Amino acid sequence: MLEHALAYAQHGWGVFPLVGKTPAIPRAHEAGHPCRGECGQHGHGYHDATRDPAQITAWWDRYPSAGIGLPCAPNGLAVVDVDPRNGGHVTLCRIEAEHGPLPATLMQLTGGDGLHLVYAHPGTDLPGKLGPGIDVKANGYIVAAPSLHPSGARYRWSGDGRFTHPLTPWPIFLGARATPPRPVQQMGTARPFDGLVGLVAFVLEAREGERNSRLFWAGCRALELVRAGKVDGDAVHGALLDAAARIGLSDAEASRTLRSAERAPRRAGAVA
């Protein structure tokens, strides 16, 4: 695994170690802390990624069987993540029936019957989801070959097995996510919405493994604003669903999390 991690670094891609699909390095801070490595410590998820051979060697000496985490946007990658178990193959057929076949590019088989289509990141905000079973990985990371999948199979690059082929530009027809309308403009006043803006930012900063917990927490706090009559419930729900999509959560998963927040007991004496 060290040899492969160093090969990615030599290719120009930063990497970091994984246990399963989560970062191997323990958190440097409590969950929700905004630091992304400014403190100088390791333990910030994919923000730890590096191309430094000495650091990579030290990490894999410590975690010799660790998988390889490959950040997307920091490495210039935008990944179409197809999960057939959740209907990804049906969605892919629908997209290609409408637009034609997706352009050929670097492709990875996940080991769980999934597929990663790796394109060059266009440098703009991308949609978090293309439909049931297809996520767009741009702000987070993917697991890279030959890491071990929970199924027992290994991730592998398709074709000749090399990952060094030039990347195809992001397909224009897959779109870029439009900037969502600011609910503050709909409300007619900025002050009552200040708290929700912060909660949305809190969700958008989520790393792999903490997306649902951050969304749940934000949902609970946002509901306090709603119950206090300071924000519109539909605007809150839409803003948090949009934030969830941007970090890669499906609409169904995000909706379940927000429903759980609605059912959560109220905090005694909570104020918005």
Short mmCIF file of C-alpha atoms in Angstrom, two decimals:
data_model
loop_
_atom_site.label_atom_id
_atom_site.label_comp_id
_atom_site.label_asym_id
_atom_site.label_seq_id
_atom_site.Cartn_x
_atom_site.Cartn_y
_atom_site.Cartn_z
CA MET A 1 0.00 0.00 0.00
CA LEU A 2 2.89 2.36 0.69
CA GLU A 3 4.23 1.77 -2.81
CA HIS A 4 0.88 2.65 -4.32
CA ALA A 5 0.42 5.71 -2.11
CA LEU A 6 3.84 6.99 -3.18
CA ALA A 7 2.95 6.37 -6.83
CA TYR A 8 -0.11 8.60 -6.51
CA ALA A 9 2.03 11.30 -4.90
CA GLN A 10 4.62 11.04 -7.67
CA HIS A 11 1.79 11.51 -10.15
CA GLY A 12 0.93 14.77 -8.40
CA TRP A 13 -2.01 13.69 -6.25
CA GLY A 14 -2.12 14.20 -2.50
CA VAL A 15 -3.16 11.17 -0.43
CA PHE A 16 -3.94 10.25 3.17
CA PRO A 17 -4.49 6.90 4.98
CA LEU A 18 -7.88 5.29 5.55
CA VAL A 19 -9.29 2.58 7.77
CA GLY A 20 -12.12 1.21 5.69
CA LYS A 21 -13.61 4.36 4.19
CA THR A 22 -12.78 6.73 7.06
CA PRO A 23 -9.56 8.63 7.90
CA ALA A 24 -7.06 6.54 9.85
CA ILE A 25 -5.53 9.50 11.71
CA PRO A 26 -7.52 10.33 14.88
CA ARG A 27 -9.30 13.66 14.96
CA ALA A 28 -7.22 16.57 16.14
CA HIS A 29 -10.34 18.34 17.44
CA GLU A 30 -13.86 17.57 18.59
CA ALA A 31 -16.51 17.02 15.93
CA GLY A 32 -17.63 20.24 14.32
CA HIS A 33 -14.42 22.17 14.99
CA PRO A 34 -13.80 24.50 12.01
CA CYS A 35 -10.02 23.93 11.79
CA ARG A 36 -8.88 22.39 8.50
CA GLY A 37 -5.25 21.97 9.46
CA GLU A 38 -4.36 25.54 10.34
CA CYS A 39 -3.31 24.31 13.79
CA GLY A 40 -0.40 22.43 12.22
CA GLN A 41 -1.49 19.01 13.46
CA HIS A 42 -2.71 16.02 11.50
CA GLY A 43 -6.21 14.70 12.09
CA HIS A 44 -8.31 16.80 9.71
CA GLY A 45 -9.55 14.12 7.33
CA TYR A 46 -8.80 14.72 3.66
CA HIS A 47 -7.32 18.12 4.52
CA ASP A 48 -4.27 16.14 5.74
CA ALA A 49 -3.54 14.85 2.23
CA THR A 50 0.00 15.38 1.01
CA ARG A 51 2.44 14.52 -1.77
CA ASP A 52 5.42 14.53 0.59
CA PRO A 53 7.09 11.07 0.34
CA ALA A 54 8.54 11.29 3.85
CA GLN A 55 5.17 12.00 5.43
CA ILE A 56 3.43 9.33 3.36
CA THR A 57 6.09 6.79 4.37
CA ALA A 58 5.67 7.70 8.03
CA TRP A 59 1.90 7.29 7.82
CA TRP A 60 2.02 3.87 6.14
CA ASP A 61 4.76 2.71 8.51
CA ARG A 62 2.25 3.46 11.25
CA TYR A 63 -0.79 2.10 9.35
CA PRO A 64 0.74 -0.47 6.97
CA SER A 65 -2.58 -1.92 5.78
CA ALA A 66 -4.34 1.42 5.46
CA GLY A 67 -6.35 2.19 2.36
CA ILE A 68 -5.64 5.24 0.25
CA GLY A 69 -7.81 8.34 0.42
CA LEU A 70 -7.75 10.52 -2.67
CA PRO A 71 -9.23 14.03 -2.26
CA CYS A 72 -11.20 15.23 -5.27
CA ALA A 73 -11.19 19.00 -5.78
CA PRO A 74 -7.72 19.53 -4.24
CA ASN A 75 -6.35 17.06 -6.81
CA GLY A 76 -8.35 18.57 -9.66
CA LEU A 77 -10.79 15.64 -9.80
CA ALA A 78 -14.57 15.45 -10.15
CA VAL A 79 -15.96 11.93 -9.80
CA VAL A 80 -19.25 10.44 -10.95
CA ASP A 81 -19.90 7.74 -8.34
CA VAL A 82 -22.29 5.08 -9.67
CA ASP A 83 -23.84 2.72 -7.11
CA PRO A 84 -25.95 0.05 -8.87
CA ARG A 85 -27.35 -1.20 -5.56
CA ASN A 86 -29.24 2.07 -5.24
CA GLY A 87 -30.35 2.34 -8.84
CA GLY A 88 -27.25 4.00 -10.26
CA HIS A 89 -27.26 1.88 -13.43
CA VAL A 90 -30.86 2.91 -14.16
CA THR A 91 -30.01 6.58 -13.66
CA LEU A 92 -26.93 6.23 -15.85
CA CYS A 93 -29.02 4.70 -18.64
CA ARG A 94 -31.49 7.57 -18.36
CA ILE A 95 -28.72 10.19 -18.56
CA GLU A 96 -27.10 8.53 -21.56
CA ALA A 97 -30.44 8.07 -23.33
CA GLU A 98 -30.98 11.80 -23.02
CA HIS A 99 -27.45 13.10 -23.71
CA GLY A 100 -25.57 10.24 -25.31
CA PRO A 101 -22.81 8.15 -23.73
CA LEU A 102 -20.71 9.82 -21.06
CA PRO A 103 -17.27 10.75 -22.41
CA ALA A 104 -14.65 8.08 -21.84
CA THR A 105 -12.26 8.90 -19.02
CA LEU A 106 -10.29 7.30 -16.20
CA MET A 107 -12.51 4.71 -14.53
CA GLN A 108 -12.24 2.83 -11.24
CA LEU A 109 -14.13 -0.29 -10.14
CA THR A 110 -14.95 0.01 -6.45
CA GLY A 111 -14.99 -3.64 -5.39
CA GLY A 112 -18.65 -3.39 -4.40
CA ASP A 113 -19.97 -3.43 -7.99
CA GLY A 114 -19.77 0.37 -8.08
CA LEU A 115 -18.01 2.61 -10.55
CA HIS A 116 -16.01 5.83 -10.35
CA LEU A 117 -15.79 7.93 -13.52
CA VAL A 118 -12.96 10.37 -12.86
CA TYR A 119 -13.07 13.66 -14.79
CA ALA A 120 -11.04 16.85 -14.61
CA HIS A 121 -12.65 19.25 -12.16
CA PRO A 122 -14.06 22.28 -14.00
CA GLY A 123 -13.35 24.66 -11.13
CA THR A 124 -17.03 25.47 -10.58
CA ASP A 125 -19.60 24.27 -8.08
CA LEU A 126 -21.03 20.90 -9.14
CA PRO A 127 -24.30 19.17 -8.27
CA GLY A 128 -24.08 16.77 -5.35
CA LYS A 129 -26.24 14.18 -7.08
CA LEU A 130 -27.28 13.26 -10.62
CA GLY A 131 -30.16 11.02 -9.61
CA PRO A 132 -30.84 7.86 -7.56
CA GLY A 133 -27.61 5.92 -7.08
CA ILE A 134 -25.28 8.50 -8.67
CA ASP A 135 -23.39 10.99 -6.51
CA VAL A 136 -20.86 13.57 -7.62
CA LYS A 137 -17.73 13.51 -5.49
CA ALA A 138 -16.07 16.89 -5.79
CA ASN A 139 -15.77 18.41 -2.31
CA GLY A 140 -14.77 15.22 -0.50
CA TYR A 141 -12.65 12.21 -1.42
CA ILE A 142 -12.78 8.75 -2.90
CA VAL A 143 -11.10 5.50 -1.89
CA ALA A 144 -8.36 4.66 -4.39
CA ALA A 145 -7.04 1.34 -5.71
CA PRO A 146 -5.85 -1.07 -4.49
CA SER A 147 -7.60 -0.34 -1.20
CA LEU A 148 -9.74 -3.10 0.27
CA HIS A 149 -13.50 -2.70 -0.08
CA PRO A 150 -15.75 -3.92 2.80
CA SER A 151 -16.95 -6.66 0.43
CA GLY A 152 -13.48 -8.20 0.51
CA ALA A 153 -12.65 -7.20 -3.07
CA ARG A 154 -10.20 -4.47 -3.94
CA TYR A 155 -10.67 -1.20 -5.76
CA ARG A 156 -8.96 -1.31 -9.15
CA TRP A 157 -8.47 0.91 -12.14
CA SER A 158 -10.15 -0.43 -15.25
CA GLY A 159 -8.51 -1.29 -18.54
CA ASP A 160 -4.74 -1.62 -18.24
CA GLY A 161 -4.88 -0.84 -14.52
CA ARG A 162 -3.00 2.47 -14.81
CA PHE A 163 -4.34 5.70 -13.31
CA THR A 164 -1.97 7.98 -15.20
CA HIS A 165 -4.11 8.42 -18.30
CA PRO A 166 -5.15 12.03 -19.07
CA LEU A 167 -8.48 13.02 -17.58
CA THR A 168 -11.39 14.02 -19.78
CA PRO A 169 -12.92 17.43 -19.00
CA TRP A 170 -16.11 17.40 -16.93
CA PRO A 171 -19.10 16.80 -19.28
CA ILE A 172 -20.93 20.09 -19.69
CA PHE A 173 -24.32 18.40 -19.93
CA LEU A 174 -23.93 17.07 -16.38
CA GLY A 175 -24.14 20.69 -15.33
CA ALA A 176 -22.87 22.88 -12.57
CA ARG A 177 -24.98 23.61 -9.58
CA ALA A 178 -26.63 27.00 -9.72
CA THR A 179 -26.16 29.24 -6.73
CA PRO A 180 -29.24 28.62 -4.57
CA PRO A 181 -31.50 31.61 -3.90
CA ARG A 182 -30.76 33.23 -0.57
CA PRO A 183 -33.75 32.79 1.73
CA VAL A 184 -32.85 36.11 3.34
CA GLN A 185 -34.05 37.85 0.19
CA GLN A 186 -37.36 36.00 0.35
CA MET A 187 -37.78 36.86 4.02
CA GLY A 188 -37.32 40.58 3.36
CA THR A 189 -34.89 41.00 6.24
CA ALA A 190 -31.38 39.77 6.82
CA ARG A 191 -31.12 39.76 10.59
CA PRO A 192 -33.46 36.83 11.43
CA PHE A 193 -31.63 34.65 8.93
CA ASP A 194 -28.11 35.21 10.26
CA GLY A 195 -28.31 32.07 12.42
CA LEU A 196 -29.42 29.84 9.57
CA VAL A 197 -26.62 31.06 7.32
CA GLY A 198 -24.17 29.85 9.95
CA LEU A 199 -25.94 26.50 10.23
CA VAL A 200 -25.81 26.00 6.47
CA ALA A 201 -22.08 26.80 6.51
CA PHE A 202 -21.68 24.27 9.35
CA VAL A 203 -23.24 21.56 7.14
CA LEU A 204 -21.16 22.53 4.09
CA GLU A 205 -17.93 22.07 6.08
CA ALA A 206 -18.80 18.43 6.90
CA ARG A 207 -16.21 15.77 6.17
CA GLU A 208 -16.83 12.15 5.24
CA GLY A 209 -18.26 10.36 8.25
CA GLU A 210 -19.83 13.42 9.87
CA ARG A 211 -22.26 14.64 7.22
CA ASN A 212 -25.43 13.20 8.80
CA SER A 213 -24.46 14.19 12.33
CA ARG A 214 -23.81 17.78 11.24
CA LEU A 215 -27.06 17.92 9.30
CA PHE A 216 -28.98 16.53 12.28
CA TRP A 217 -27.46 19.08 14.64
CA ALA A 218 -28.13 21.93 12.21
CA GLY A 219 -31.71 20.70 11.74
CA CYS A 220 -32.35 20.75 15.48
CA ARG A 221 -30.95 24.26 15.88
CA ALA A 222 -32.79 25.55 12.80
CA LEU A 223 -36.08 24.26 14.18
CA GLU A 224 -35.52 26.43 17.24
CA LEU A 225 -35.47 29.43 14.90
CA VAL A 226 -38.69 28.23 13.28
CA ARG A 227 -40.44 27.65 16.60
CA ALA A 228 -39.42 31.12 17.70
CA GLY A 229 -41.11 32.51 14.60
CA LYS A 230 -37.87 33.99 13.27
CA VAL A 231 -37.59 32.06 10.00
CA ASP A 232 -39.91 30.32 7.57
CA GLY A 233 -40.02 26.54 7.95
CA ASP A 234 -40.06 25.82 4.21
CA ALA A 235 -37.08 28.10 3.63
CA VAL A 236 -35.15 26.35 6.41
CA HIS A 237 -35.93 22.90 5.05
CA GLY A 238 -34.96 23.87 1.52
CA ALA A 239 -31.71 25.55 2.57
CA LEU A 240 -30.58 22.52 4.59
CA LEU A 241 -31.59 20.05 1.86
CA ASP A 242 -29.56 22.08 -0.63
CA ALA A 243 -26.54 22.09 1.69
CA ALA A 244 -26.88 18.33 2.17
CA ALA A 245 -26.92 17.77 -1.60
CA ARG A 246 -23.78 19.85 -2.01
CA ILE A 247 -21.87 17.60 0.40
CA GLY A 248 -23.07 14.45 -1.37
CA LEU A 249 -26.08 13.28 0.65
CA SER A 250 -29.04 11.98 -1.32
CA ASP A 251 -32.40 13.72 -0.96
CA ALA A 252 -33.83 10.63 0.72
CA GLU A 253 -31.00 10.36 3.25
CA ALA A 254 -31.06 14.08 4.03
CA SER A 255 -34.84 14.05 4.43
CA ARG A 256 -34.62 11.13 6.88
CA THR A 257 -32.04 13.00 8.93
CA LEU A 258 -34.13 16.17 9.04
CA ARG A 259 -37.21 14.18 10.03
CA SER A 260 -35.19 12.69 12.88
CA ALA A 261 -34.29 16.23 13.95
CA GLU A 262 -37.99 17.14 13.98
CA ARG A 263 -38.71 14.19 16.26
CA ALA A 264 -35.83 14.94 18.63
CA PRO A 265 -36.79 16.21 22.11
CA ARG A 266 -36.59 19.96 22.48
CA ARG A 267 -33.76 21.36 24.55
CA ALA A 268 -35.02 22.80 27.81
CA GLY A 269 -34.90 26.57 27.71
CA ALA A 270 -33.60 26.64 24.15
CA VAL A 271 -33.64 30.02 22.50
CA ALA A 272 -32.99 30.88 18.90
#
